[in-house]
Coordinates of N, CA and C in Angstrom, one line a residue:
M1 N -1.7 -6.3 -10.2 CA -2.7 -7.2 -9.6 C -3.6 -6.3 -8.7
S2 N -4.9 -6.4 -9.0 CA -5.9 -5.6 -8.3 C -6.5 -6.4 -7.1
I3 N -7.2 -5.7 -6.2 CA -7.9 -6.3 -5.1 C -9.0 -7.1 -5.6
D4 N -9.6 -6.8 -6.8 CA -10.7 -7.6 -7.3 C -10.2 -9.0 -7.6
L5 N -9.0 -9.1 -8.1 CA -8.4 -10.4 -8.4 C -8.1 -11.2 -7.2
V6 N -7.7 -10.5 -6.1 CA -7.4 -11.2 -4.9 C -8.7 -11.7 -4.2
I7 N -9.7 -10.9 -4.3 CA -11.0 -11.3 -3.7 C -11.5 -12.5 -4.5
C8 N -11.4 -12.5 -5.8 CA -11.8 -13.6 -6.7 C -11.0 -14.8 -6.3
A9 N -9.7 -14.7 -6.1 CA -8.9 -15.8 -5.7 C -9.4 -16.4 -4.4
L10 N -9.7 -15.5 -3.4 CA -10.2 -16.0 -2.1 C -11.5 -16.8 -2.3
V11 N -12.4 -16.3 -3.1 CA -13.7 -16.9 -3.3 C -13.5 -18.3 -3.9
L12 N -12.6 -18.4 -4.9 CA -12.3 -19.6 -5.6 C -11.7 -20.6 -4.6
V13 N -10.8 -20.2 -3.8 CA -10.2 -21.1 -2.8 C -11.2 -21.6 -1.8
A14 N -12.1 -20.7 -1.4 CA -13.2 -21.1 -0.4 C -14.1 -22.1 -1.1
I15 N -14.4 -22.0 -2.4 CA -15.2 -22.9 -3.1 C -14.5 -24.3 -3.2
Q16 N -13.2 -24.2 -3.6 CA -12.4 -25.4 -3.7 C -12.3 -26.1 -2.4
L17 N -12.1 -25.4 -1.3 CA -12.1 -26.1 0.0 C -13.4 -26.7 0.5
R18 N -14.5 -26.1 0.1 CA -15.8 -26.6 0.4 C -16.0 -27.9 -0.3
I19 N -15.5 -28.0 -1.6 CA -15.7 -29.2 -2.3 C -14.8 -30.3 -1.9
S20 N -13.5 -30.0 -1.5 CA -12.5 -31.0 -1.2 C -12.2 -31.2 0.2
A21 N -13.0 -30.6 1.1 CA -12.7 -30.7 2.5 C -12.7 -32.1 3.1
T22 N -13.7 -32.9 2.7 CA -13.8 -34.3 3.2 C -13.0 -35.2 2.4
L23 N -12.4 -34.8 1.3 CA -11.7 -35.8 0.4 C -10.2 -35.8 0.7
L24 N -9.7 -34.7 1.3 CA -8.2 -34.5 1.5 C -7.9 -34.3 3.0
S25 N -6.6 -34.6 3.3 CA -6.1 -34.4 4.6 C -5.8 -32.9 4.7
L26 N -5.5 -32.4 5.9 CA -5.2 -31.0 6.1 C -4.1 -30.5 5.3
R27 N -3.0 -31.3 5.2 CA -1.9 -30.9 4.3 C -2.3 -30.8 2.9
G28 N -3.1 -31.8 2.4 CA -3.6 -31.8 1.0 C -4.4 -30.6 0.7
R29 N -5.3 -30.2 1.7 CA -6.1 -29.0 1.5 C -5.3 -27.7 1.5
V30 N -4.3 -27.6 2.3 CA -3.4 -26.5 2.3 C -2.7 -26.3 1.0
V31 N -2.1 -27.5 0.5 CA -1.4 -27.4 -0.8 C -2.3 -27.1 -1.9
L32 N -3.5 -27.7 -2.0 CA -4.4 -27.4 -3.1 C -4.9 -26.0 -3.0
A33 N -5.1 -25.5 -1.8 CA -5.6 -24.1 -1.6 C -4.5 -23.1 -2.1
C34 N -3.3 -23.4 -1.8 CA -2.2 -22.5 -2.3 C -2.1 -22.6 -3.8
V35 N -2.2 -23.8 -4.4 CA -2.1 -23.9 -5.9 C -3.3 -23.1 -6.5
V36 N -4.5 -23.3 -6.0 CA -5.6 -22.6 -6.6 C -5.5 -21.1 -6.4
F37 N -5.0 -20.6 -5.3 CA -4.8 -19.2 -5.0 C -3.8 -18.6 -6.0
V38 N -2.6 -19.3 -6.1 CA -1.6 -18.8 -7.0 C -2.1 -18.8 -8.5
W39 N -2.8 -19.9 -8.9 CA -3.3 -20.1 -10.2 C -4.3 -19.0 -10.5
S40 N -5.1 -18.6 -9.5 CA -6.1 -17.5 -9.7 C -5.5 -16.2 -9.9
L41 N -4.3 -16.0 -9.4 CA -3.6 -14.6 -9.5 C -2.8 -14.5 -10.8
L42 N -2.6 -15.5 -11.6 CA -1.8 -15.4 -12.8 C -2.5 -14.5 -13.8
P43 N -1.7 -13.9 -14.7 CA -2.2 -13.0 -15.7 C -3.3 -13.7 -16.6
Y44 N -3.9 -12.9 -17.4 CA -5.1 -13.3 -18.1 C -5.1 -14.6 -18.9
P45 N -4.3 -14.9 -19.8 CA -4.5 -16.1 -20.5 C -4.4 -17.4 -19.7
W46 N -3.6 -17.3 -18.6 CA -3.3 -18.5 -17.8 C -4.1 -18.5 -16.4
G47 N -4.4 -17.4 -15.9 CA -5.0 -17.3 -14.6 C -6.5 -17.6 -14.6
L48 N -6.9 -18.3 -13.6 CA -8.3 -18.7 -13.4 C -9.1 -17.5 -13.0
G49 N -8.6 -16.6 -12.1 CA -9.3 -15.5 -11.6 C -9.7 -14.5 -12.7
A50 N -8.8 -14.2 -13.6 CA -9.2 -13.3 -14.7 C -10.3 -13.8 -15.6
W51 N -10.3 -15.1 -15.8 CA -11.4 -15.7 -16.6 C -12.7 -15.6 -15.8
V52 N -12.7 -15.8 -14.5 CA -13.9 -15.7 -13.7 C -14.4 -14.3 -13.7
L53 N -13.5 -13.3 -13.5 CA -13.9 -11.9 -13.4 C -14.5 -11.5 -14.8
S54 N -14.0 -12.0 -15.9 CA -14.4 -11.6 -17.2 C -15.9 -12.1 -17.5
Y55 N -16.3 -13.2 -16.8 CA -17.6 -13.7 -17.0 C -18.6 -13.3 -16.0
L56 N -18.1 -13.2 -14.7 CA -19.1 -12.9 -13.6 C -19.0 -11.5 -13.0
A57 N -18.1 -10.7 -13.5 CA -17.9 -9.4 -12.9 C -17.2 -9.5 -11.5
G58 N -17.1 -8.4 -10.8 CA -16.3 -8.4 -9.6 C -17.1 -8.9 -8.4
F59 N -16.4 -9.4 -7.4 CA -17.0 -9.7 -6.1 C -16.9 -8.6 -5.1
S60 N -17.7 -8.6 -4.1 CA -17.7 -7.5 -3.1 C -16.7 -7.8 -2.0
I61 N -16.5 -6.7 -1.2 CA -15.6 -6.9 -0.1 C -16.2 -7.9 0.9
T62 N -17.5 -7.9 1.0 CA -18.2 -8.9 1.9 C -17.9 -10.3 1.4
S63 N -17.9 -10.5 0.1 CA -17.6 -11.9 -0.4 C -16.2 -12.2 0.0
G64 N -15.3 -11.3 -0.1 CA -13.9 -11.6 0.3 C -13.7 -11.9 1.8
L65 N -14.4 -11.1 2.6 CA -14.3 -11.4 4.1 C -14.9 -12.7 4.5
L66 N -16.1 -13.0 3.9 CA -16.7 -14.3 4.2 C -15.9 -15.4 3.6
A67 N -15.3 -15.2 2.5 CA -14.4 -16.3 1.9 C -13.2 -16.5 2.8
M68 N -12.7 -15.5 3.4 CA -11.5 -15.6 4.3 C -12.0 -16.4 5.6
L69 N -13.2 -16.1 6.1 CA -13.7 -16.9 7.2 C -13.9 -18.3 6.9
A70 N -14.4 -18.6 5.6 CA -14.7 -20.0 5.2 C -13.4 -20.7 5.0
I71 N -12.3 -20.1 4.5 CA -11.0 -20.7 4.4 C -10.5 -21.0 5.7
Q72 N -10.6 -20.1 6.7 CA -10.1 -20.3 8.0 C -10.8 -21.5 8.7
H73 N -12.1 -21.6 8.5 CA -12.9 -22.7 9.0 C -12.4 -24.0 8.5
R74 N -12.2 -24.1 7.2 CA -11.8 -25.4 6.5 C -10.4 -25.8 6.9
M75 N -9.6 -24.8 7.2 CA -8.2 -25.1 7.6 C -8.0 -25.5 9.1
V76 N -8.7 -24.7 9.9 CA -8.5 -24.9 11.4 C -9.6 -25.8 12.0
G77 N -10.8 -25.8 11.4 CA -11.8 -26.7 11.9 C -12.9 -26.0 12.8
H78 N -12.7 -24.7 13.1 CA -13.7 -23.9 13.8 C -13.7 -22.5 13.3
Y79 N -14.8 -21.8 13.5 CA -14.9 -20.5 13.1 C -14.2 -19.5 14.0
W80 N -13.7 -18.4 13.4 CA -13.0 -17.4 14.2 C -14.1 -16.6 15.0
L81 N -15.2 -16.4 14.4 CA -16.4 -15.7 15.0 C -17.4 -16.8 15.4
P82 N -18.2 -16.5 16.4 CA -19.3 -17.4 16.7 C -20.3 -17.6 15.5
V83 N -20.9 -18.7 15.4 CA -21.8 -19.0 14.3 C -23.0 -18.1 14.3
R84 N -23.4 -17.7 15.5 CA -24.5 -16.7 15.7 C -24.3 -15.4 15.0
E85 N -23.0 -14.9 15.1 CA -22.7 -13.7 14.4 C -22.6 -13.8 12.9
L86 N -22.1 -14.9 12.4 CA -22.1 -15.2 11.0 C -23.5 -15.3 10.4
R87 N -24.4 -15.9 11.2 CA -25.8 -16.0 10.7 C -26.5 -14.6 10.7
T88 N -26.2 -13.8 11.7 CA -26.7 -12.5 11.8 C -26.2 -11.7 10.6
A89 N -25.0 -11.8 10.2 CA -24.4 -11.1 9.1 C -25.1 -11.5 7.8
C90 N -25.3 -12.8 7.7 CA -26.0 -13.4 6.5 C -27.4 -12.9 6.4
R91 N -28.1 -12.9 7.5 CA -29.5 -12.4 7.5 C -29.5 -10.9 7.1
M92 N -28.6 -10.1 7.6 CA -28.5 -8.7 7.3 C -28.3 -8.6 5.8
L93 N -27.5 -9.4 5.2 CA -27.3 -9.3 3.7 C -28.5 -9.7 3.0
V94 N -29.2 -10.7 3.4 CA -30.5 -11.1 2.7 C -31.5 -10.0 2.9
L95 N -31.7 -9.4 4.0 CA -32.7 -8.4 4.2 C -32.3 -7.2 3.3
M96 N -31.0 -6.8 3.3 CA -30.6 -5.7 2.4 C -30.9 -6.1 0.9
A97 N -30.7 -7.3 0.5 CA -30.9 -7.7 -0.9 C -32.4 -7.7 -1.2
L98 N -33.2 -8.1 -0.2 CA -34.7 -8.2 -0.5 C -35.2 -6.8 -0.7
W99 N -34.6 -5.8 0.0 CA -35.0 -4.4 -0.2 C -34.4 -3.8 -1.4
F100 N -33.1 -4.1 -1.6 CA -32.3 -3.4 -2.6 C -32.6 -3.8 -4.1
Y101 N -32.5 -5.1 -4.3 CA -32.6 -5.6 -5.7 C -34.0 -5.3 -6.4
P102 N -35.1 -5.5 -5.7 CA -36.4 -5.2 -6.4 C -36.5 -3.7 -6.7
M103 N -36.1 -2.9 -5.7 CA -36.2 -1.4 -5.9 C -35.2 -0.9 -7.0
S104 N -34.1 -1.5 -7.1 CA -33.1 -1.0 -8.1 C -33.5 -1.5 -9.5
M105 N -34.3 -2.6 -9.5 CA -34.7 -3.1 -10.8 C -36.0 -2.4 -11.3
G106 N -36.6 -1.4 -10.5 CA -37.7 -0.6 -11.0 C -39.0 -0.9 -10.4
S107 N -39.1 -1.6 -9.2 CA -40.3 -1.8 -8.6 C -40.9 -0.6 -7.9
S108 N -40.1 0.5 -7.8 CA -40.6 1.7 -7.3 C -39.8 2.9 -8.0
Y109 N -40.2 4.1 -7.7 CA -39.5 5.2 -8.3 C -38.2 5.6 -7.6
E110 N -38.0 5.1 -6.4 CA -36.8 5.3 -5.7 C -35.7 4.3 -6.2
D111 N -34.5 4.8 -6.4 CA -33.4 3.9 -6.9 C -32.3 3.9 -5.8
P112 N -32.3 2.8 -5.0 CA -31.3 2.8 -3.9 C -29.9 2.7 -4.4
Y113 N -29.7 2.2 -5.7 CA -28.3 2.1 -6.2 C -27.7 3.5 -6.4
S114 N -28.5 4.5 -6.6 CA -28.0 5.9 -6.8 C -27.4 6.4 -5.5
L115 N -27.9 5.9 -4.3 CA -27.4 6.3 -3.0 C -25.9 5.9 -2.9
G116 N -25.5 4.9 -3.5 CA -24.1 4.4 -3.4 C -23.0 5.2 -4.0
F117 N -23.4 6.3 -4.8 CA -22.4 7.1 -5.5 C -22.0 8.3 -4.6
G118 N -21.6 8.0 -3.4 CA -21.0 9.0 -2.5 C -22.0 9.8 -1.7
S119 N -23.2 9.2 -1.4 CA -24.2 9.9 -0.6 C -23.7 10.0 0.9
F120 N -23.6 11.2 1.4 CA -23.2 11.3 2.8 C -24.2 10.7 3.8
G121 N -25.5 10.9 3.5 CA -26.5 10.3 4.3 C -26.5 8.8 4.3
F122 N -26.3 8.2 3.2 CA -26.2 6.7 3.1 C -25.0 6.2 3.9
S123 N -23.9 6.8 3.7 CA -22.7 6.4 4.5 C -22.9 6.6 6.0
T124 N -23.5 7.7 6.4 CA -23.8 7.9 7.8 C -24.7 6.9 8.3
A125 N -25.8 6.5 7.6 CA -26.7 5.5 8.0 C -26.1 4.2 8.2
L126 N -25.2 3.8 7.2 CA -24.5 2.5 7.3 C -23.5 2.5 8.5
L127 N -22.9 3.6 8.8 CA -22.0 3.7 9.9 C -22.8 3.6 11.2
L128 N -24.0 4.2 11.3 CA -24.8 4.1 12.5 C -25.3 2.6 12.6
I129 N -25.6 1.9 11.5 CA -26.0 0.5 11.6 C -24.8 -0.3 12.1
G130 N -23.6 0.1 11.7 CA -22.3 -0.6 12.2 C -22.1 -0.3 13.6
L131 N -22.4 0.9 14.1 CA -22.3 1.2 15.5 C -23.3 0.4 16.3
L132 N -24.5 0.3 15.8 CA -25.5 -0.5 16.5 C -25.1 -2.0 16.5
A133 N -24.5 -2.5 15.4 CA -24.0 -3.9 15.4 C -22.9 -4.0 16.5
W134 N -22.0 -3.0 16.6 CA -21.0 -3.1 17.6 C -21.5 -3.1 19.0
V135 N -22.6 -2.3 19.3 CA -23.2 -2.3 20.6 C -23.9 -3.6 20.9
T136 N -24.5 -4.2 19.9 CA -25.2 -5.4 20.2 C -24.3 -6.6 20.0
R137 N -23.0 -6.4 19.9 CA -22.0 -7.4 19.8 C -22.1 -8.3 18.5
A138 N -22.6 -7.7 17.5 CA -22.6 -8.4 16.2 C -21.4 -8.0 15.4
Y139 N -20.3 -8.5 15.8 CA -19.0 -8.0 15.3 C -18.8 -8.3 13.8
A140 N -19.3 -9.4 13.3 CA -19.1 -9.7 11.9 C -19.8 -8.7 11.1
S141 N -21.0 -8.3 11.4 CA -21.8 -7.3 10.6 C -21.0 -5.9 10.7
C142 N -20.6 -5.6 11.9 CA -19.8 -4.3 12.1 C -18.6 -4.3 11.2
L143 N -17.8 -5.4 11.3 CA -16.6 -5.5 10.5 C -16.9 -5.4 9.0
I144 N -17.9 -6.0 8.5 CA -18.2 -6.0 7.1 C -18.5 -4.5 6.7
L145 N -19.4 -3.8 7.5 CA -19.7 -2.5 7.1 C -18.6 -1.5 7.2
V146 N -17.7 -1.6 8.2 CA -16.6 -0.7 8.4 C -15.6 -0.9 7.3
V147 N -15.2 -2.2 7.1 CA -14.2 -2.5 6.1 C -14.7 -2.1 4.7
A148 N -15.9 -2.4 4.4 CA -16.4 -2.0 3.0 C -16.4 -0.5 2.8
Q149 N -16.7 0.3 3.9 CA -16.7 1.7 3.7 C -15.3 2.3 3.6
C150 N -14.3 1.7 4.4 CA -12.9 2.1 4.3 C -12.3 1.8 2.9
V151 N -12.6 0.6 2.4 CA -12.1 0.2 1.0 C -12.8 1.1 0.0
F152 N -14.1 1.4 0.1 CA -14.8 2.3 -0.8 C -14.1 3.6 -0.8
R153 N -13.8 4.2 0.3 CA -13.2 5.5 0.4 C -11.8 5.5 -0.3
A154 N -11.1 4.4 -0.1 CA -9.8 4.2 -0.8 C -9.9 4.0 -2.3
G155 N -11.1 3.5 -2.7 CA -11.3 3.3 -4.2 C -10.6 2.1 -4.7
W156 N -10.5 1.0 -4.0 CA -9.7 -0.1 -4.4 C -10.3 -1.0 -5.4
L157 N -11.6 -1.1 -5.4 CA -12.3 -1.9 -6.4 C -12.6 -1.2 -7.7
A158 N -12.9 -1.9 -8.7 CA -13.2 -1.2 -10.0 C -14.4 -0.3 -10.0
S159 N -15.4 -0.6 -9.2 CA -16.6 0.1 -9.1 C -16.5 1.4 -8.3
D160 N -17.3 2.4 -8.6 CA -17.4 3.6 -7.8 C -18.7 3.7 -7.0
N161 N -19.3 2.6 -6.7 CA -20.6 2.6 -6.0 C -20.4 1.8 -4.7
L162 N -20.8 2.3 -3.6 CA -20.7 1.6 -2.3 C -21.5 0.3 -2.3
W163 N -22.6 0.2 -3.0 CA -23.3 -1.1 -3.0 C -22.5 -2.2 -3.5
D164 N -21.6 -1.9 -4.5 CA -20.8 -3.0 -5.1 C -19.7 -3.4 -4.1
Y165 N -19.4 -2.6 -3.1 CA -18.5 -3.0 -2.1 C -19.2 -3.8 -1.0
L166 N -20.5 -3.6 -0.8 CA -21.2 -4.3 0.3 C -21.8 -5.7 -0.2
M167 N -22.3 -5.8 -1.4 CA -22.9 -7.0 -1.8 C -22.8 -7.2 -3.3
D168 N -22.8 -8.4 -3.7 CA -22.9 -8.7 -5.1 C -23.9 -9.8 -5.4
P169 N -24.4 -10.0 -6.6 CA -25.4 -11.0 -6.8 C -25.0 -12.4 -6.5
W170 N -23.7 -12.7 -6.7 CA -23.2 -14.1 -6.4 C -23.2 -14.3 -4.9
L171 N -23.0 -13.3 -4.1 CA -23.0 -13.5 -2.7 C -24.4 -13.7 -2.2
V172 N -25.3 -12.9 -2.7 CA -26.7 -13.0 -2.2 C -27.3 -14.3 -2.7

């Protein structure tokens, strides 16, 4: 079982909880979330997660972290982090995507996707942005950047590019 499959299972549970939150009691939501999570982790012919990954590719670490926050919110009723920090993290992702995707699709001669293949300058810039997020108390953004870099360094996802750990098209 890979971490890609676990992240996919978390995203599927978050989507399921979003759909069924008003229809079920807390106990029903917990039971259904556990069923979807376990069903998503089953091997290929039977597991939902393997089918999703085969069609949509992998999800990023950011998707997994935000899915965990969404699951926690649907189970407990409040966010672990203040809503202001979550909105800041989402704005940061949108700004990164507005810069990243047009340039990586050929709107300029610079290719930011190539920076994700182990560029020391890019990793240092992201860690400085994470430090700035920590100083300004945007802990969600800081957590996303630090966890994505640590998991990238460990090589836990199928990709070998840091951008794939930070964001994916489905998240954006």
